[in-house]
């Protein structure tokens, strides 16, 4: 087992036969090439991963809903998925992935049907209302991980924000350091991701409850949201419970405490020598079900 943050170096070692598999390690700029040159080894499949950025709601000016909404409006999610990530990710206009059993998935960002030019115009209008414009541009730090994928996404965000008059300074850190900063609420805007432990909407939505102190990085505290989440816990009827959770999800989207960007896919490279590998939405591959057949490399 070799933990690494350098995806490109890991792929070179994989191609050289040093590694039997790589998990979550496929730089966006190499996806198309890998699909052409190593089609048997590339495993891209649906993943219960939500990728989003969020705000420190106690840091000005991100306590202002207009500013938070403007940053969300400026992001072209389709370009992020199709031109930047390239692995089959799906643009996210909700926080909870649409594939959970029984969950209606009707909550969404209100501007989903708005064309990007109109979104950019609205973002500039909201920033002007909040006191920012060409003569007083909003400059802020964007915290992210220093992985290949995260840095590429951050640069795309930086350019999209620039087009509406925002100036983002990218602050990359090791993943452990990055999430430590988020837990300490030592950030303004931060890149985040969440993979469900089990297939239920609450395993995403609990993150924004005010009682979820360490993982509630935004310090989001909404009495309405908390009341809906508490109500869902004591609602026995599954469909009624899902409806309540959907109302909670819509509440946090309307408050722009988090900004969903895309739903992920697994990005694994697996040699034919690995037997027992099964793609799955939580990307768990327990070693007790895996084995190696070195003869398969000759086929």
Coordinates of C-alpha atoms in Angstrom, one line a residue:
X1 CA 0.0 0.0 0.0
X2 CA 1.5 3.3 -1.1
X3 CA -0.4 6.5 -0.2
X4 CA 0.5 9.3 -2.6
X5 CA -0.8 12.8 -3.6
X6 CA 1.0 12.7 -7.0
X7 CA -1.4 11.0 -9.4
X8 CA 0.8 11.3 -12.5
X9 CA 3.7 9.6 -10.7
X10 CA 1.5 6.9 -9.5
X11 CA 0.2 6.1 -13.0
X12 CA 3.8 5.9 -14.3
X13 CA 4.5 3.3 -11.6
X14 CA 1.3 1.5 -12.4
X15 CA 2.2 1.3 -16.1
X16 CA 5.6 0.1 -15.1
X17 CA 4.2 -2.8 -13.3
X18 CA 5.0 -1.6 -9.7
X19 CA 1.3 -1.3 -8.7
X20 CA -1.5 -3.8 -9.2
X21 CA -4.2 -1.2 -8.8
X22 CA -4.7 2.5 -8.1
X23 CA -7.8 3.8 -6.4
X24 CA -9.2 7.4 -6.9
X25 CA -6.1 8.2 -8.8
X26 CA -6.6 9.4 -12.4
X27 CA -5.7 13.0 -13.3
X28 CA -8.5 14.6 -15.5
X29 CA -6.0 15.5 -18.2
X30 CA -5.1 11.8 -18.6
X31 CA -8.5 10.2 -18.6
X32 CA -9.1 10.2 -22.4
X33 CA -5.6 8.9 -23.1
X34 CA -5.9 6.1 -20.5
X35 CA -9.3 5.1 -21.9
X36 CA -7.7 4.7 -25.3
X37 CA -4.5 3.0 -24.2
X38 CA -5.6 0.9 -21.2
X39 CA -9.3 0.2 -21.7
X40 CA -9.2 -3.0 -19.6
X41 CA -7.6 -1.3 -16.7
X42 CA -9.8 1.9 -16.5
X43 CA -12.7 1.6 -14.1
X44 CA -15.1 4.6 -14.2
X45 CA -18.4 4.0 -12.5
X46 CA -21.1 5.8 -10.5
X47 CA -19.9 6.9 -7.0
X48 CA -21.9 8.2 -4.0
X49 CA -19.6 11.2 -3.9
X50 CA -20.8 14.8 -3.7
X51 CA -18.2 17.5 -4.5
X52 CA -18.9 21.0 -3.4
X53 CA -17.5 24.1 -1.9
X54 CA -18.7 25.8 1.2
X55 CA -18.4 29.0 3.1
X56 CA -17.3 30.0 6.6
X57 CA -20.6 31.7 7.5
X58 CA -18.9 33.5 10.4
X59 CA -16.4 35.2 8.0
X60 CA -17.4 38.4 6.3
X61 CA -18.6 38.9 3.6
X62 CA -19.7 35.3 3.3
X63 CA -22.3 35.9 6.0
X64 CA -24.1 37.7 3.2
X65 CA -26.4 35.4 1.2
X66 CA -26.0 37.6 -1.9
X67 CA -22.2 37.0 -2.0
X68 CA -22.6 33.3 -1.5
X69 CA -25.2 33.0 -4.2
X70 CA -23.0 35.0 -6.6
X71 CA -20.1 32.6 -6.2
X72 CA -22.5 29.7 -6.9
X73 CA -24.0 31.4 -10.0
X74 CA -20.6 32.0 -11.6
X75 CA -19.7 28.3 -11.8
X76 CA -20.5 26.5 -15.1
X77 CA -20.9 23.0 -13.7
X78 CA -21.2 21.4 -17.1
X79 CA -17.8 22.7 -18.1
X80 CA -16.3 21.4 -14.9
X81 CA -17.7 17.9 -15.6
X82 CA -17.2 17.7 -19.3
X83 CA -14.1 19.7 -19.9
X84 CA -12.2 19.6 -16.6
X85 CA -13.0 16.3 -14.9
X86 CA -13.8 14.3 -18.0
X87 CA -14.5 11.0 -16.2
X88 CA -18.3 11.0 -16.5
X89 CA -19.1 13.1 -13.5
X90 CA -22.7 14.6 -13.4
X91 CA -23.3 18.3 -12.8
X92 CA -24.9 18.8 -9.3
X93 CA -27.7 21.2 -8.6
X94 CA -28.5 19.4 -5.4
X95 CA -26.4 18.1 -2.5
X96 CA -27.8 14.5 -2.2
X97 CA -26.9 12.3 -5.2
X98 CA -30.0 11.3 -7.3
X99 CA -29.4 7.5 -7.1
X100 CA -30.4 6.9 -3.5
X101 CA -33.1 4.3 -3.1
X102 CA -36.6 5.8 -2.5
X103 CA -35.3 9.4 -2.2
X104 CA -37.3 11.7 -4.5
X105 CA -34.3 14.0 -5.3
X106 CA -36.5 17.0 -6.1
X107 CA -34.5 19.6 -4.2
X108 CA -32.3 21.8 -6.5
X109 CA -30.6 25.1 -6.9
X110 CA -33.3 27.6 -8.1
X111 CA -31.2 28.8 -11.0
X112 CA -30.7 25.4 -12.6
X113 CA -32.7 26.3 -15.8
X114 CA -31.0 29.7 -16.2
X115 CA -28.5 30.0 -19.0
X116 CA -24.9 30.8 -18.0
X117 CA -24.9 34.4 -19.4
X118 CA -27.9 35.2 -17.3
X119 CA -26.3 33.6 -14.3
X120 CA -23.2 35.7 -14.7
X121 CA -25.4 38.9 -15.0
X122 CA -27.3 38.0 -11.9
X123 CA -24.0 37.3 -10.0
X124 CA -22.7 40.7 -10.9
X125 CA -25.9 42.3 -9.8
X126 CA -25.9 40.6 -6.4
X127 CA -22.2 41.5 -5.9
X128 CA -23.0 45.1 -6.7
X129 CA -25.9 45.1 -4.2
X130 CA -23.5 43.7 -1.6
X131 CA -21.0 46.6 -2.3
X132 CA -18.6 44.9 -4.7
X133 CA -17.8 45.9 -8.3
X134 CA -15.0 46.9 -10.6
X135 CA -13.8 49.6 -8.2
X136 CA -14.1 47.4 -5.2
X137 CA -13.6 43.8 -6.3
X138 CA -14.1 41.0 -3.8
X139 CA -10.8 39.2 -3.2
X140 CA -10.8 36.0 -1.1
X141 CA -8.8 32.8 -0.4
X142 CA -10.0 29.5 -1.7
X143 CA -8.7 26.5 0.3
X144 CA -8.3 23.2 -1.5
X145 CA -6.2 20.0 -1.5
X146 CA -2.9 19.9 -3.4
X147 CA -4.0 16.8 -5.4
X148 CA -3.8 17.0 -9.1
X149 CA -7.6 16.9 -9.6
X150 CA -8.3 19.5 -6.9
X151 CA -5.8 22.0 -8.2
X152 CA -7.2 21.8 -11.7
X153 CA -10.7 22.3 -10.5
X154 CA -9.6 25.3 -8.4
X155 CA -8.0 27.0 -11.4
X156 CA -11.2 26.6 -13.4
X157 CA -13.2 28.1 -10.5
X158 CA -10.7 31.0 -10.3
X159 CA -11.2 31.9 -14.0
X160 CA -15.0 31.6 -13.7
X161 CA -15.1 33.8 -10.7
X162 CA -12.8 36.3 -12.4
X163 CA -15.3 36.7 -15.2
X164 CA -17.9 38.1 -12.7
X165 CA -15.3 40.4 -11.0
X166 CA -14.2 38.1 -8.2
X167 CA -10.5 37.5 -7.3
X168 CA -9.8 34.1 -5.8
X169 CA -6.4 33.3 -4.3
X170 CA -5.9 29.5 -4.3
X171 CA -4.4 28.0 -1.1
X172 CA -3.5 24.3 -1.6
X173 CA -2.6 22.0 1.3
X174 CA -2.1 18.4 2.0
X175 CA -5.5 16.7 2.4
X176 CA -5.1 16.2 6.1
X177 CA -4.0 19.8 6.6
X178 CA -6.9 21.1 4.5
X179 CA -9.6 19.2 6.4
X180 CA -8.0 20.2 9.7
X181 CA -8.4 23.9 8.6
X182 CA -12.0 23.2 7.8
X183 CA -12.7 21.5 11.1
X184 CA -11.2 24.5 12.9
X185 CA -13.3 26.9 10.7
X186 CA -10.0 28.5 9.6
X187 CA -11.0 29.3 6.1
X188 CA -13.3 31.6 4.0
X189 CA -14.3 29.4 1.0
X190 CA -13.2 25.7 1.0
X191 CA -13.4 22.7 -1.4
X192 CA -15.0 19.6 0.1
X193 CA -16.3 16.2 -0.8
X194 CA -18.5 13.7 1.0
X195 CA -18.9 10.0 0.4
X196 CA -21.8 8.3 2.1
X197 CA -21.3 5.5 4.6
X198 CA -24.7 4.1 3.8
X199 CA -27.3 4.8 1.1
X200 CA -29.6 7.3 2.8
X201 CA -30.1 11.0 2.4
X202 CA -29.4 11.8 6.1
X203 CA -25.8 10.6 5.7
X204 CA -25.3 13.7 3.6
X205 CA -27.7 16.1 5.3
X206 CA -26.6 15.6 8.9
X207 CA -23.4 17.5 8.0
X208 CA -25.3 20.8 8.2
X209 CA -27.1 20.2 11.4
X210 CA -26.0 22.7 14.1
X211 CA -25.3 19.7 16.5
X212 CA -22.8 18.3 14.0
X213 CA -20.0 20.5 15.3
X214 CA -16.7 19.3 13.8
X215 CA -18.1 18.2 10.4
X216 CA -20.3 21.3 10.1
X217 CA -17.5 23.2 8.6
X218 CA -19.6 26.2 7.6
X219 CA -21.0 26.7 11.1
X220 CA -24.4 26.6 9.5
X221 CA -27.2 27.0 12.1
X222 CA -30.7 27.2 10.8
X223 CA -33.6 26.6 13.2
X224 CA -35.8 25.5 10.3
X225 CA -33.2 23.1 9.0
X226 CA -32.6 21.6 12.5
X227 CA -36.4 21.2 13.1
X228 CA -36.9 19.4 9.8
X229 CA -33.9 17.0 10.5
X230 CA -35.2 16.3 14.0
X231 CA -38.7 15.6 12.6
X232 CA -37.3 13.2 10.0
X233 CA -35.7 11.2 12.9
X234 CA -39.1 10.5 14.5
X235 CA -41.1 9.9 11.3
X236 CA -41.8 6.3 10.8
X237 CA -43.3 6.4 7.3
X238 CA -40.4 6.2 4.8
X239 CA -42.0 8.3 2.1
X240 CA -43.1 11.0 4.5
X241 CA -39.6 10.9 6.0
X242 CA -38.0 11.4 2.6
X243 CA -40.3 14.3 1.9
X244 CA -39.1 16.0 5.1
X245 CA -35.5 15.4 4.3
X246 CA -36.1 16.9 0.8
X247 CA -37.5 20.0 2.4
X248 CA -34.3 20.2 4.6
X249 CA -32.1 19.8 1.6
X250 CA -34.0 22.6 -0.2
X251 CA -33.5 24.8 2.8
X252 CA -29.7 24.5 2.9
X253 CA -29.5 25.0 -0.9
X254 CA -31.6 28.2 -0.7
X255 CA -29.3 29.4 2.1
X256 CA -26.3 28.7 -0.1
X257 CA -24.3 27.4 2.9
X258 CA -22.8 24.8 0.5
X259 CA -22.5 24.9 -3.3
X260 CA -22.8 21.5 -5.0
X261 CA -20.7 21.2 -8.1
X262 CA -20.8 17.6 -9.3
X263 CA -21.5 14.0 -8.4
X264 CA -18.5 11.8 -8.7
X265 CA -17.4 8.6 -10.4
X266 CA -14.8 6.1 -9.2
X267 CA -11.4 6.7 -10.9
X268 CA -9.6 3.3 -10.5
X269 CA -7.0 1.5 -12.5
X270 CA -7.0 -2.2 -12.0
X271 CA -4.7 -4.7 -13.8
X272 CA -6.3 -7.9 -15.2
X273 CA -4.2 -9.8 -12.6
X274 CA -6.5 -8.6 -9.8
X275 CA -9.4 -11.0 -9.4
X276 CA -12.6 -10.4 -7.4
X277 CA -12.7 -6.7 -8.1
X278 CA -16.3 -5.4 -8.4
X279 CA -17.1 -1.7 -9.2
X280 CA -19.6 -0.4 -6.6
X281 CA -21.1 3.0 -5.6
X282 CA -19.1 3.3 -2.3
X283 CA -15.8 2.2 -3.9
X284 CA -15.1 -0.4 -1.1
X285 CA -12.9 -3.3 -2.2
X286 CA -12.0 -5.4 0.8
X287 CA -8.8 -7.3 0.3
X288 CA -10.3 -10.6 1.6
X289 CA -12.3 -10.8 -1.6
X290 CA -9.4 -10.0 -3.9
X291 CA -6.6 -12.2 -5.2
X292 CA -3.8 -12.0 -7.7
X293 CA -3.3 -14.1 -10.8
X294 CA 0.1 -13.2 -12.3
X295 CA -0.5 -15.4 -15.3
X296 CA -3.3 -13.0 -16.4
X297 CA -0.7 -10.4 -17.3
X298 CA 0.3 -12.7 -20.3
X299 CA -3.2 -12.8 -21.7

